[in-house]
Coordinates of N, CA and C in Angstrom, one line a residue:
M27 N -71.7 -5.5 -39.2 CA -73.0 -5.0 -38.2 C -74.0 -5.8 -38.9
S28 N -75.1 -7.1 -37.9 CA -76.4 -7.0 -38.2 C -77.4 -6.6 -39.3
K29 N -77.9 -6.9 -39.8 CA -78.9 -6.8 -40.7 C -80.2 -5.3 -39.4
I30 N -80.9 -6.5 -38.7 CA -81.9 -6.4 -37.8 C -80.9 -4.1 -37.3
L31 N -79.4 -4.4 -36.7 CA -79.0 -3.3 -36.3 C -78.7 -2.0 -37.2
K32 N -79.0 -2.6 -38.7 CA -79.0 -1.7 -39.4 C -80.2 -1.1 -39.2
I33 N -81.5 -1.9 -39.5 CA -82.9 -1.6 -39.3 C -83.5 -0.4 -38.6
V34 N -82.8 -0.7 -37.4 CA -83.0 0.4 -36.1 C -82.4 1.1 -36.6
L35 N -81.3 1.5 -36.6 CA -80.4 2.8 -37.2 C -81.5 3.6 -38.3
A36 N -81.2 2.8 -38.9 CA -81.7 3.8 -40.3 C -83.7 4.6 -39.8
A37 N -83.6 3.1 -39.2 CA -85.5 3.8 -38.1 C -85.3 4.7 -37.4
N38 N -83.7 5.2 -36.5 CA -84.4 6.2 -35.5 C -83.8 7.2 -36.5
L39 N -82.8 7.0 -37.5 CA -82.6 8.1 -38.5 C -83.7 8.5 -39.2
I40 N -84.7 8.1 -38.9 CA -85.4 8.5 -39.5 C -86.6 9.3 -39.0
V41 N -86.4 8.6 -37.6 CA -87.7 9.4 -36.8 C -87.3 10.7 -36.4
L42 N -85.6 10.8 -36.6 CA -85.0 11.8 -35.8 C -85.3 13.6 -37.7
A43 N -85.5 12.1 -38.1 CA -85.4 13.6 -39.7 C -86.8 14.3 -39.8
I44 N -88.2 13.2 -39.0 CA -89.4 13.5 -38.6 C -89.5 14.3 -38.0
L45 N -88.9 14.3 -36.9 CA -89.1 15.1 -36.0 C -88.3 16.9 -35.8
A46 N -87.7 16.5 -36.8 CA -86.7 18.1 -36.7 C -87.2 18.9 -37.4
F47 N -88.2 18.0 -38.7 CA -88.9 18.5 -39.7 C -90.7 19.2 -39.0
V48 N -90.9 18.3 -38.3 CA -92.2 18.6 -37.2 C -91.5 20.0 -36.3
Y49 N -90.5 19.4 -35.4 CA -90.7 20.4 -34.3 C -89.3 20.9 -34.3
P50 N -89.0 21.6 -35.3 CA -87.4 21.9 -35.5 C -86.9 23.2 -34.7
H51 N -87.9 23.9 -33.7 CA -87.5 24.7 -32.3 C -87.0 24.1 -31.7
L52 N -87.5 22.6 -31.1 CA -86.9 22.1 -30.1 C -85.7 20.9 -30.6
M53 N -85.9 20.3 -32.2 CA -85.0 20.3 -32.5 C -83.4 20.0 -32.9
V54 N -83.6 21.7 -33.7 CA -82.3 22.0 -33.9 C -82.3 23.5 -33.7
G55 N -82.8 24.0 -32.9 CA -83.0 25.5 -32.9 C -81.9 25.5 -31.7
P56 N -80.9 26.8 -32.0 CA -79.6 27.2 -31.5 C -80.3 28.4 -30.2
G57 N -81.2 28.0 -29.8 CA -81.8 28.9 -29.0 C -83.3 29.7 -28.7
K58 N -83.9 30.4 -27.7 CA -84.9 31.3 -27.8 C -84.7 32.2 -29.2
L59 N -86.1 32.8 -29.3 CA -86.1 34.1 -29.9 C -86.3 35.2 -29.4
I60 N -86.1 36.4 -29.8 CA -85.8 37.6 -29.6 C -87.5 37.7 -28.7
P61 N -88.1 38.5 -28.3 CA -89.2 39.0 -28.0 C -90.0 39.8 -28.8
G62 N -89.7 40.3 -30.0 CA -90.5 40.7 -31.1 C -90.7 39.4 -31.6
H63 N -90.2 38.2 -32.0 CA -90.5 37.4 -33.1 C -90.5 36.2 -32.0
S64 N -91.3 36.2 -30.6 CA -91.7 35.2 -30.1 C -92.7 34.7 -30.5
K65 N -93.2 34.7 -31.1 CA -94.8 34.3 -32.1 C -94.5 32.9 -32.9
L66 N -93.3 33.4 -33.4 CA -93.1 32.9 -34.3 C -91.3 31.6 -33.8
E67 N -91.6 31.2 -32.8 CA -91.0 30.7 -32.1 C -91.5 29.1 -32.4
T68 N -92.4 28.4 -32.9 CA -92.6 27.5 -33.7 C -93.1 27.2 -35.0
D69 N -93.1 28.2 -35.1 CA -92.3 28.5 -37.1 C -91.5 29.1 -37.8
C70 N -90.6 28.2 -37.7 CA -89.2 28.3 -38.2 C -89.3 28.6 -39.5
F71 N -90.0 28.0 -40.4 CA -90.0 28.3 -41.8 C -90.5 29.7 -42.4
A72 N -91.4 30.1 -41.4 CA -91.6 31.7 -41.3 C -90.2 32.2 -42.0
C73 N -88.9 32.0 -41.1 CA -88.0 32.7 -41.4 C -86.5 31.7 -42.5
H74 N -86.6 30.4 -42.1 CA -86.4 29.5 -42.8 C -86.4 29.0 -43.6
A75 N -85.4 28.7 -44.9 CA -85.9 28.0 -46.0 C -85.8 26.2 -45.8
P76 N -86.0 25.4 -46.1 CA -85.2 24.0 -45.6 C -84.1 23.7 -46.5
F77 N -83.2 23.6 -45.3 CA -81.8 23.4 -45.9 C -81.0 24.6 -46.3
S78 N -81.2 25.8 -46.4 CA -80.3 26.3 -46.8 C -80.7 27.8 -45.6
G79 N -81.2 27.9 -44.4 CA -81.1 28.8 -43.5 C -82.1 29.8 -43.6
A80 N -81.9 30.7 -43.1 CA -82.6 32.4 -43.1 C -82.0 33.1 -44.2
T81 N -83.2 34.2 -44.7 CA -82.8 34.8 -46.6 C -83.2 36.1 -45.9
T82 N -82.9 37.0 -46.5 CA -83.1 38.5 -46.3 C -84.2 38.5 -47.3
E83 N -85.1 37.4 -47.7 CA -85.9 37.9 -48.7 C -87.2 37.8 -47.6
R84 N -86.6 36.5 -46.6 CA -87.9 35.9 -45.9 C -88.0 37.0 -44.4
C85 N -87.1 37.8 -44.6 CA -87.3 38.9 -43.8 C -88.0 40.0 -44.3
T86 N -87.9 40.0 -45.2 CA -88.6 41.4 -46.0 C -89.8 41.1 -46.5
T87 N -90.4 40.3 -46.5 CA -92.1 39.9 -46.5 C -92.9 40.7 -45.7
C88 N -92.2 40.9 -44.0 CA -92.8 41.6 -42.9 C -92.1 43.0 -42.6
H89 N -90.6 43.1 -43.1 CA -90.2 44.0 -42.5 C -89.7 45.2 -44.1
K90 N -90.3 45.9 -44.0 CA -90.0 46.5 -45.1 C -89.2 47.2 -45.3
P91 N -88.2 47.2 -46.4 CA -86.9 48.1 -46.2 C -87.0 50.0 -46.1
E92 N -88.4 49.8 -46.7 CA -88.9 51.7 -46.4 C -89.0 52.1 -45.7
E93 N -89.8 51.2 -44.4 CA -90.5 51.4 -43.3 C -89.7 51.4 -42.2
I94 N -88.6 50.1 -41.8 CA -87.7 50.4 -40.2 C -87.4 51.1 -40.5
G95 N -87.6 51.6 -39.0 CA -87.4 52.8 -37.9 C -87.8 53.8 -37.8
K96 N -89.3 53.0 -38.7 CA -90.4 54.3 -39.1 C -91.6 53.9 -38.7
L97 N -91.7 53.0 -38.8 CA -92.7 52.3 -38.9 C -93.2 51.0 -38.5
T98 N -94.0 49.8 -37.5 CA -93.8 48.7 -37.0 C -94.0 47.9 -38.3
T99 N -94.1 46.6 -38.2 CA -95.0 45.7 -39.5 C -96.3 45.9 -39.4
L100 N -96.9 46.3 -38.5 CA -97.9 46.5 -38.8 C -98.3 48.1 -39.1
G101 N -97.3 48.4 -39.6 CA -97.8 49.8 -40.1 C -98.3 50.8 -39.0
Q102 N -97.8 51.0 -38.0 CA -97.9 51.7 -36.7 C -96.6 52.4 -36.7
P103 N -96.4 53.4 -36.2 CA -95.4 54.5 -36.0 C -94.7 53.9 -35.1
I104 N -93.7 53.7 -35.3 CA -93.3 53.6 -33.9 C -92.9 54.5 -32.5
Q105 N -93.2 54.0 -31.2 CA -93.4 55.4 -30.5 C -91.1 55.9 -30.2
K106 N -90.9 54.8 -30.0 CA -89.9 54.8 -29.1 C -88.8 54.1 -30.0
P107 N -88.4 55.2 -31.4 CA -87.1 54.2 -32.0 C -85.8 53.8 -31.4
L108 N -85.6 52.8 -32.0 CA -83.9 52.1 -31.1 C -83.1 53.0 -31.5
T109 N -83.2 53.6 -32.8 CA -81.5 54.7 -33.3 C -82.6 55.9 -33.1
S110 N -81.7 57.4 -33.3 CA -82.2 58.6 -33.5 C -82.6 58.7 -35.3
T111 N -82.1 58.2 -36.1 CA -82.4 58.4 -37.3 C -83.1 57.2 -37.8
P112 N -83.7 56.4 -39.2 CA -83.5 55.7 -39.2 C -83.1 55.6 -40.3
F113 N -81.6 54.6 -41.1 CA -80.8 54.9 -41.4 C -80.7 53.2 -42.7
H114 N -81.7 52.3 -42.8 CA -81.8 51.5 -43.5 C -82.1 51.1 -44.7
Q115 N -82.5 52.6 -44.8 CA -82.5 53.0 -46.2 C -81.8 53.8 -47.2
K116 N -80.4 53.6 -46.0 CA -79.2 53.7 -46.9 C -78.2 53.2 -46.8
L117 N -78.9 52.1 -46.6 CA -77.7 50.8 -46.7 C -77.7 51.0 -48.1
V118 N -76.3 49.7 -48.7 CA -75.7 49.5 -50.0 C -76.8 49.0 -50.6
K119 N -77.1 47.6 -49.6 CA -77.7 46.2 -50.1 C -78.7 45.7 -48.7
Q120 N -79.5 45.8 -49.3 CA -80.6 44.5 -47.8 C -80.1 43.3 -47.8
D121 N -79.3 43.4 -47.2 CA -78.7 41.9 -45.6 C -78.8 42.1 -44.3
C122 N -79.8 41.6 -44.2 CA -80.4 41.3 -42.8 C -79.4 40.9 -42.1
L123 N -78.9 39.8 -42.3 CA -78.0 39.1 -41.8 C -76.0 39.6 -41.4
A124 N -76.2 39.7 -42.0 CA -75.0 40.7 -42.3 C -74.6 41.5 -40.4
C125 N -76.1 42.0 -39.5 CA -75.9 42.4 -38.4 C -76.9 41.5 -37.7
H126 N -77.7 40.9 -38.4 CA -79.1 40.5 -37.4 C -79.0 39.0 -37.0
S127 N -79.6 38.8 -36.1 CA -79.6 37.7 -35.7 C -80.6 37.3 -34.5
D128 N -81.8 36.3 -35.0 CA -82.7 36.8 -34.2 C -82.9 35.6 -32.8
H129 N -81.8 34.6 -32.9 CA -81.5 33.7 -31.3 C -80.4 33.6 -30.7
A130 N -81.0 33.5 -29.6 CA -79.7 34.0 -27.9 C -79.4 32.5 -27.6
G131 N -79.6 31.8 -28.1 CA -79.2 30.6 -27.6 C -77.3 30.6 -28.1
V132 N -77.0 29.1 -27.4 CA -75.6 28.5 -27.3 C -74.8 29.0 -29.2
K133 N -75.7 29.4 -29.9 CA -74.6 29.6 -31.1 C -75.4 30.9 -31.5
R134 N -75.2 32.0 -31.1 CA -75.6 33.1 -31.2 C -74.9 33.5 -32.3
F135 N -75.1 34.1 -33.1 CA -74.8 34.9 -34.2 C -73.1 35.8 -33.9
R136 N -72.1 35.5 -33.9 CA -70.9 36.5 -33.2 C -71.2 37.7 -33.6
I137 N -71.2 38.1 -34.8 CA -71.3 39.4 -34.6 C -72.9 40.1 -34.6
A138 N -73.8 39.9 -34.6 CA -74.3 40.4 -33.5 C -74.8 41.4 -33.3
G139 N -75.4 42.7 -33.6 CA -75.6 44.1 -33.1 C -73.7 44.8 -33.4
R140 N -73.2 44.3 -34.2 CA -71.9 45.2 -34.1 C -72.4 45.6 -35.7
F141 N -72.3 46.7 -35.9 CA -72.5 47.5 -37.3 C -71.6 48.2 -38.4
N142 N -71.8 47.7 -39.3 CA -70.2 47.7 -40.1 C -70.8 49.3 -41.2
H143 N -70.0 50.1 -40.5 CA -70.5 51.6 -41.8 C -70.4 51.3 -43.2
A144 N -69.3 50.4 -43.6 CA -69.4 50.0 -44.7 C -70.2 49.5 -45.8
L145 N -71.7 49.6 -44.9 CA -72.7 48.7 -44.9 C -73.6 49.8 -45.9
L146 N -72.9 51.1 -45.0 CA -74.4 52.2 -45.4 C -73.4 53.3 -46.9
Q147 N -74.1 53.8 -47.4 CA -74.0 54.2 -48.8 C -72.9 55.3 -48.9
A148 N -71.8 55.7 -49.7 CA -71.1 56.8 -49.2 C -70.6 58.3 -48.9
D149 N -71.8 58.8 -49.1 CA -72.6 59.7 -48.7 C -73.2 59.7 -47.4
A150 N -74.0 58.9 -47.0 CA -74.4 58.7 -45.9 C -73.2 58.3 -44.5
R151 N -72.1 57.7 -44.8 CA -70.8 57.2 -43.9 C -70.3 58.9 -43.9
K152 N -70.5 60.1 -44.8 CA -70.1 61.2 -44.1 C -71.0 61.8 -43.1
E153 N -72.5 61.1 -42.5 CA -73.5 62.4 -42.4 C -73.3 61.6 -40.5
C154 N -72.4 61.4 -40.0 CA -72.1 60.7 -38.5 C -72.7 61.3 -37.2
Q155 N -72.7 63.0 -37.4 CA -73.9 63.3 -36.2 C -75.6 63.4 -37.0
S156 N -75.6 62.6 -37.8 CA -77.2 62.4 -38.2 C -77.7 60.9 -37.7
C157 N -76.5 60.3 -36.7 CA -77.2 59.0 -35.6 C -76.7 59.2 -34.3
H158 N -75.3 59.7 -34.7 CA -74.9 59.8 -33.4 C -74.6 61.4 -33.0
K159 N -74.7 61.2 -31.5 CA -74.7 62.4 -30.7 C -72.9 63.0 -30.2
S160 N -72.8 64.2 -30.5 CA -71.6 64.7 -30.9 C -71.3 64.7 -29.0
P161 N -70.0 64.3 -28.7 CA -70.0 64.5 -27.0 C -69.7 65.7 -26.7
K162 N -69.7 66.3 -25.2 CA -70.4 67.0 -24.2 C -68.8 68.4 -24.0
D163 N -67.7 67.9 -24.4 CA -66.7 68.0 -24.0 C -66.1 69.3 -24.0
S164 N -66.2 70.0 -23.7 CA -64.9 71.5 -24.5 C -64.9 71.1 -25.7
L165 N -63.6 70.7 -26.2 CA -63.3 70.3 -27.5 C -64.1 69.8 -28.8
H166 N -64.8 69.1 -28.6 CA -66.3 68.9 -29.1 C -67.7 69.8 -29.0
E167 N -67.5 70.4 -28.4 CA -68.5 71.3 -28.3 C -68.6 72.3 -29.4
Q168 N -67.1 72.7 -29.8 CA -66.6 73.3 -31.0 C -67.0 72.7 -31.8
I169 N -66.6 71.6 -32.3 CA -67.2 70.8 -34.0 C -68.1 70.5 -34.2
T170 N -68.3 70.8 -35.4 CA -69.9 69.8 -36.4 C -68.8 69.3 -37.3
G171 N -69.5 68.1 -37.5 CA -69.4 67.4 -38.4 C -67.4 67.0 -39.1
N172 N -67.0 66.5 -40.2 CA -65.5 66.9 -40.0 C -65.3 65.4 -39.4
C173 N -65.5 64.2 -38.8 CA -65.4 63.2 -37.4 C -64.0 62.7 -38.2
S174 N -64.1 62.2 -39.4 CA -63.4 61.5 -40.1 C -61.6 61.7 -40.5
Q175 N -61.8 63.4 -39.9 CA -60.4 63.6 -39.7 C -59.9 63.5 -38.7
C176 N -60.2 62.9 -37.5 CA -59.4 62.1 -36.2 C -59.8 60.9 -35.4
H177 N -61.0 60.7 -35.8 CA -61.9 59.5 -35.8 C -61.9 58.7 -37.0
T178 N -62.0 57.0 -36.9 CA -62.6 56.1 -37.9 C -63.8 55.2 -37.8
Q179 N -64.1 54.8 -39.3 CA -65.3 54.4 -38.5 C -65.7 53.0 -38.0
E180 N -64.3 52.1 -37.8 CA -63.9 51.1 -37.1 C -64.0 51.5 -35.6
K181 N -63.4 52.3 -35.5 CA -63.2 52.1 -33.4 C -63.1 53.9 -33.3
W182 N -64.2 54.4 -32.2 CA -64.0 55.8 -31.8 C -63.3 56.1 -31.4
V183 N -62.3 55.2 -30.6 CA -60.7 55.5 -29.4 C -60.2 54.5 -30.1
P184 N -58.5 55.0 -30.3 CA -58.4 56.1 -30.1 C -57.9 57.1 -31.3
A185 N -58.1 58.1 -31.0 CA -58.5 59.2 -32.3 C -57.1 59.4 -33.2
T186 N -57.2 59.4 -34.5 CA -56.0 59.1 -35.1 C -55.2 60.5 -34.9
F187 N -56.0 62.0 -34.6 CA -54.9 63.2 -34.8 C -54.4 63.3 -33.6
D188 N -53.5 63.7 -33.9 CA -52.2 64.4 -32.5 C -52.2 65.9 -33.4
H189 N -52.6 66.9 -32.5 CA -52.4 68.2 -32.6 C -50.7 68.8 -33.0
D190 N -50.2 68.1 -31.6 CA -48.8 68.2 -31.5 C -48.0 67.9 -32.7
K191 N -48.4 66.8 -33.8 CA -48.2 66.8 -34.7 C -47.6 67.6 -36.1
Y192 N -48.4 68.9 -35.8 CA -48.3 69.9 -36.7 C -48.2 71.1 -35.9
F193 N -48.7 71.5 -34.8 CA -49.0 72.4 -33.5 C -48.6 72.2 -32.6
V194 N -48.2 72.6 -31.6 CA -48.5 72.7 -30.0 C -48.8 73.6 -29.6
L195 N -50.2 73.4 -29.3 CA -51.0 74.2 -28.5 C -51.0 74.7 -27.0
D196 N -49.8 75.1 -26.7 CA -49.7 76.2 -25.3 C -50.2 77.0 -25.2
R197 N -50.0 77.7 -23.4 CA -51.0 78.4 -23.1 C -50.4 79.9 -23.9
D198 N -50.2 80.5 -25.0 CA -50.2 81.2 -26.1 C -51.2 81.4 -26.8
H199 N -51.2 79.7 -26.8 CA -52.7 79.3 -28.1 C -53.6 78.5 -27.7
D200 N -53.6 78.3 -26.6 CA -54.8 78.0 -26.0 C -56.5 79.0 -26.1
V201 N -56.6 78.7 -27.5 CA -57.9 79.4 -28.2 C -59.0 78.3 -28.7
K202 N -60.0 79.0 -28.9 CA -61.3 78.0 -29.2 C -60.4 77.6 -31.1
C203 N -60.9 76.9 -31.5 CA -60.6 75.8 -32.5 C -60.8 76.9 -33.8
A204 N -62.4 77.7 -33.7 CA -62.6 78.9 -35.1 C -61.6 79.4 -35.4
T205 N -60.9 79.9 -33.9 CA -59.9 81.1 -34.2 C -58.9 80.9 -35.6
C206 N -58.5 79.8 -35.8 CA -57.3 79.3 -36.4 C -58.0 78.5 -37.7
H207 N -59.7 77.7 -37.3 CA -59.5 76.8 -38.9 C -61.2 77.7 -38.6
V208 N -61.2 78.3 -39.7 CA -62.4 79.2 -40.2 C -63.4 78.7 -40.8
R209 N -64.8 79.0 -39.7 CA -65.7 77.9 -41.1 C -65.8 77.0 -40.3
N210 N -65.8 76.6 -39.4 CA -65.0 75.0 -38.7 C -64.4 74.1 -40.2
D211 N -63.5 74.2 -40.9 CA -62.5 73.7 -41.8 C -61.6 73.1 -41.2
Y212 N -61.7 72.0 -40.8 CA -60.2 71.4 -40.0 C -59.6 71.3 -41.0
S213 N -59.4 70.6 -42.2 CA -58.5 70.7 -43.2 C -57.5 71.9 -43.8
R214 N -57.7 73.4 -43.2 CA -57.2 74.4 -43.5 C -57.0 75.2 -41.9
Y215 N -56.2 76.0 -42.3 CA -56.5 76.7 -40.7 C -55.7 78.3 -41.0
T216 N -55.4 79.2 -40.5 CA -54.7 81.0 -40.7 C -54.2 81.0 -39.3
C217 N -53.3 82.0 -39.7 CA -52.2 82.2 -38.2 C -52.7 84.2 -38.1
Y218 N -53.8 84.2 -38.9 CA -53.8 85.6 -39.0 C -55.6 85.9 -38.1
G219 N -55.4 85.1 -37.0 CA -57.0 85.0 -36.7 C -56.3 85.7 -35.0
C220 N -55.7 85.9 -35.2 CA -55.3 86.6 -33.4 C -54.6 88.9 -34.0
H221 N -54.6 89.3 -32.9 CA -54.2 90.7 -33.1 C -52.1 90.9 -33.5
E222 N -52.1 89.5 -33.2 CA -50.5 89.5 -32.9 C -49.9 89.2 -34.3
H223 N -50.7 88.4 -35.1 CA -49.9 87.9 -36.2 C -51.5 88.6 -37.4
S224 N -50.6 89.9 -37.6 CA -51.4 90.7 -38.9 C -50.4 90.0 -40.4
P225 N -51.2 90.4 -41.4 CA -50.5 89.8 -42.8 C -49.3 90.2 -43.2
E226 N -49.9 91.9 -42.6 CA -48.5 93.0 -43.0 C -47.3 92.4 -42.0
K227 N -47.7 92.5 -41.2 CA -46.7 92.9 -40.0 C -45.6 91.2 -40.6
I228 N -46.4 89.8 -40.3 CA -45.8 88.5 -41.0 C -44.6 88.9 -42.5
R229 N -45.5 89.7 -42.8 CA -44.7 89.4 -44.7 C -43.3 90.8 -43.8
R230 N -43.5 91.8 -43.5 CA -42.3 92.7 -43.0 C -41.3 91.4 -42.0
E231 N -41.7 90.5 -41.4 CA -40.6 89.8 -40.5 C -39.8 88.6 -41.8
H232 N -40.8 88.4 -42.3 CA -40.0 87.3 -43.0 C -38.8 87.8 -44.4
I233 N -39.6 88.7 -45.1 CA -38.8 90.0 -45.6 C -37.1 89.8 -44.9
E234 N -37.4 90.6 -44.4 CA -36.3 90.9 -44.0 C -35.2 89.8 -43.4
E235 N -36.1 88.4 -43.4 CA -34.9 87.7 -43.4 C -34.9 86.4 -44.0
G236 N -35.5 87.2 -45.8 CA -35.2 87.0 -46.7 C -35.8 86.1 -47.3
I237 N -36.8 85.6 -46.4 CA -38.0 84.5 -47.0 C -39.4 84.9 -47.7
R238 N -39.1 84.1 -48.7 CA -40.1 84.5 -49.8 C -41.9 83.8 -49.2
D239 N -41.2 82.6 -48.8 CA -42.3 81.6 -49.1 C -43.1 81.3 -47.8
F240 N -43.7 82.3 -47.1 CA -44.3 82.2 -45.9 C -45.8 81.8 -45.9
K241 N -46.5 81.1 -46.8 CA -47.7 80.9 -46.9 C -48.0 79.8 -45.9
N242 N -47.5 79.1 -45.3 CA -47.4 77.4 -44.6 C -46.9 77.7 -43.5
C243 N -47.5 78.3 -42.8 CA -46.3 78.5 -41.4 C -45.9 77.8 -40.4
V244 N -46.9 76.5 -40.2 CA -46.1 75.2 -39.8 C -45.4 74.3 -40.3
E245 N -45.5 75.1 -41.8 CA -43.9 74.0 -42.2 C -42.6 74.4 -41.7
C246 N -42.6 75.6 -40.8 CA -41.1 76.1 -39.9 C -41.6 75.9 -38.5
H247 N -42.5 76.3 -38.1 CA -43.0 76.6 -36.9 C -44.1 75.4 -36.4
R248 N -43.6 74.8 -35.6 CA -44.0 73.6 -35.1 C -44.8 74.1 -33.6
S249 N -44.3 75.4 -33.0 CA -44.6 75.9 -31.5 C -44.5 77.3 -31.4
A250 N -44.9 77.9 -30.3 CA -44.3 79.5 -30.2 C -43.0 79.5 -29.9
D251 N -42.1 78.6 -29.6 CA -40.4 78.7 -29.5 C -40.3 79.1 -30.6
E252 N -39.4 79.9 -30.2 CA -38.3 81.5 -31.0 C -37.5 80.4 -31.5
D253 N -36.8 79.9 -30.8 CA -35.8 78.9 -30.5 C -35.7 77.7 -31.3
D254 N -37.2 77.3 -31.5 CA -37.7 75.7 -32.6 C -38.4 76.5 -33.9
I255 N -37.1 77.1 -35.0 CA -38.0 77.4 -36.1 C -37.7 76.0 -36.9
R256 N -37.8 75.7 -37.6 CA -37.1 74.2 -38.8 C -37.6 74.6 -39.8
M257 N -36.3 75.5 -40.6 CA -36.4 75.2 -42.5 C -36.4 74.9 -43.5
P258 N -37.2 74.5 -44.1 CA -37.3 73.6 -44.6 C -35.8 73.1 -45.8
G259 N -35.0 71.8 -45.6 CA -33.9 71.8 -46.0 C -32.7 72.4 -45.5
R260 N -32.8 73.4 -44.3 CA -31.6 73.7 -43.4 C -32.1 73.4 -42.3
G261 N -33.0 72.3 -41.6 CA -32.7 72.3 -40.2 C -33.2 73.3 -39.5
R262 N -33.2 73.2 -37.7 CA -33.7 74.1 -37.1 C -32.3 75.4 -37.0
E263 N -33.4 76.1 -37.1 CA -32.6 77.9 -37.0 C -31.7 78.0 -36.0
G264 N -30.4 78.4 -35.9 CA -29.8 78.5 -35.3 C -28.6 77.3 -35.0
D265 N -28.5 75.9 -35.8 CA -28.0 74.6 -35.4 C -27.2 74.9 -36.4

């Protein structure tokens, strides 16, 4: 390679390096900024540190964690908040880049807009309905809280709970959840919520069959079918 060609290449590299620092939004910017940050279009170093990229520390110089979702960067109350409940104050740590990317170009941050519930403090992860509205179907209208018993924080569907694994809700058991699950506690149930099943009647019928441990009804009864009674260690009745 001739000396002149080396000089030309070196000169070009120097010019490109200078242009990258003078006009970074044109030379290395991955795309336009979101409307809220459009005024920073030509001021890359408002968010980016040279050679190390954007940092949470620079984000929080304008966006105070204790005010996010409540006040604008000018200190004015937010008229139309993006979420029903401010939750940034309940994050395990302030890591803005875990969810946010302000550029909408070809190198758009892949997980932008996908919230990871693991970023929330443990107690906040149990308060689903402080951020999410409960569905309006007939089942969910009866339920408040306890979302994690059926749903994961990764996806709403499919639900992980299948009632038929425990007890089949046939036409004789088409009742409100609170009939069996008192006080909205779905970790427990009772079969004494209707006139057919009184403690005394159930006790008498089981004692007559020589059964003295009958506290956990669904251990033997998985449906209202009298021919499908499963005795622990003895299989189905009548087999």
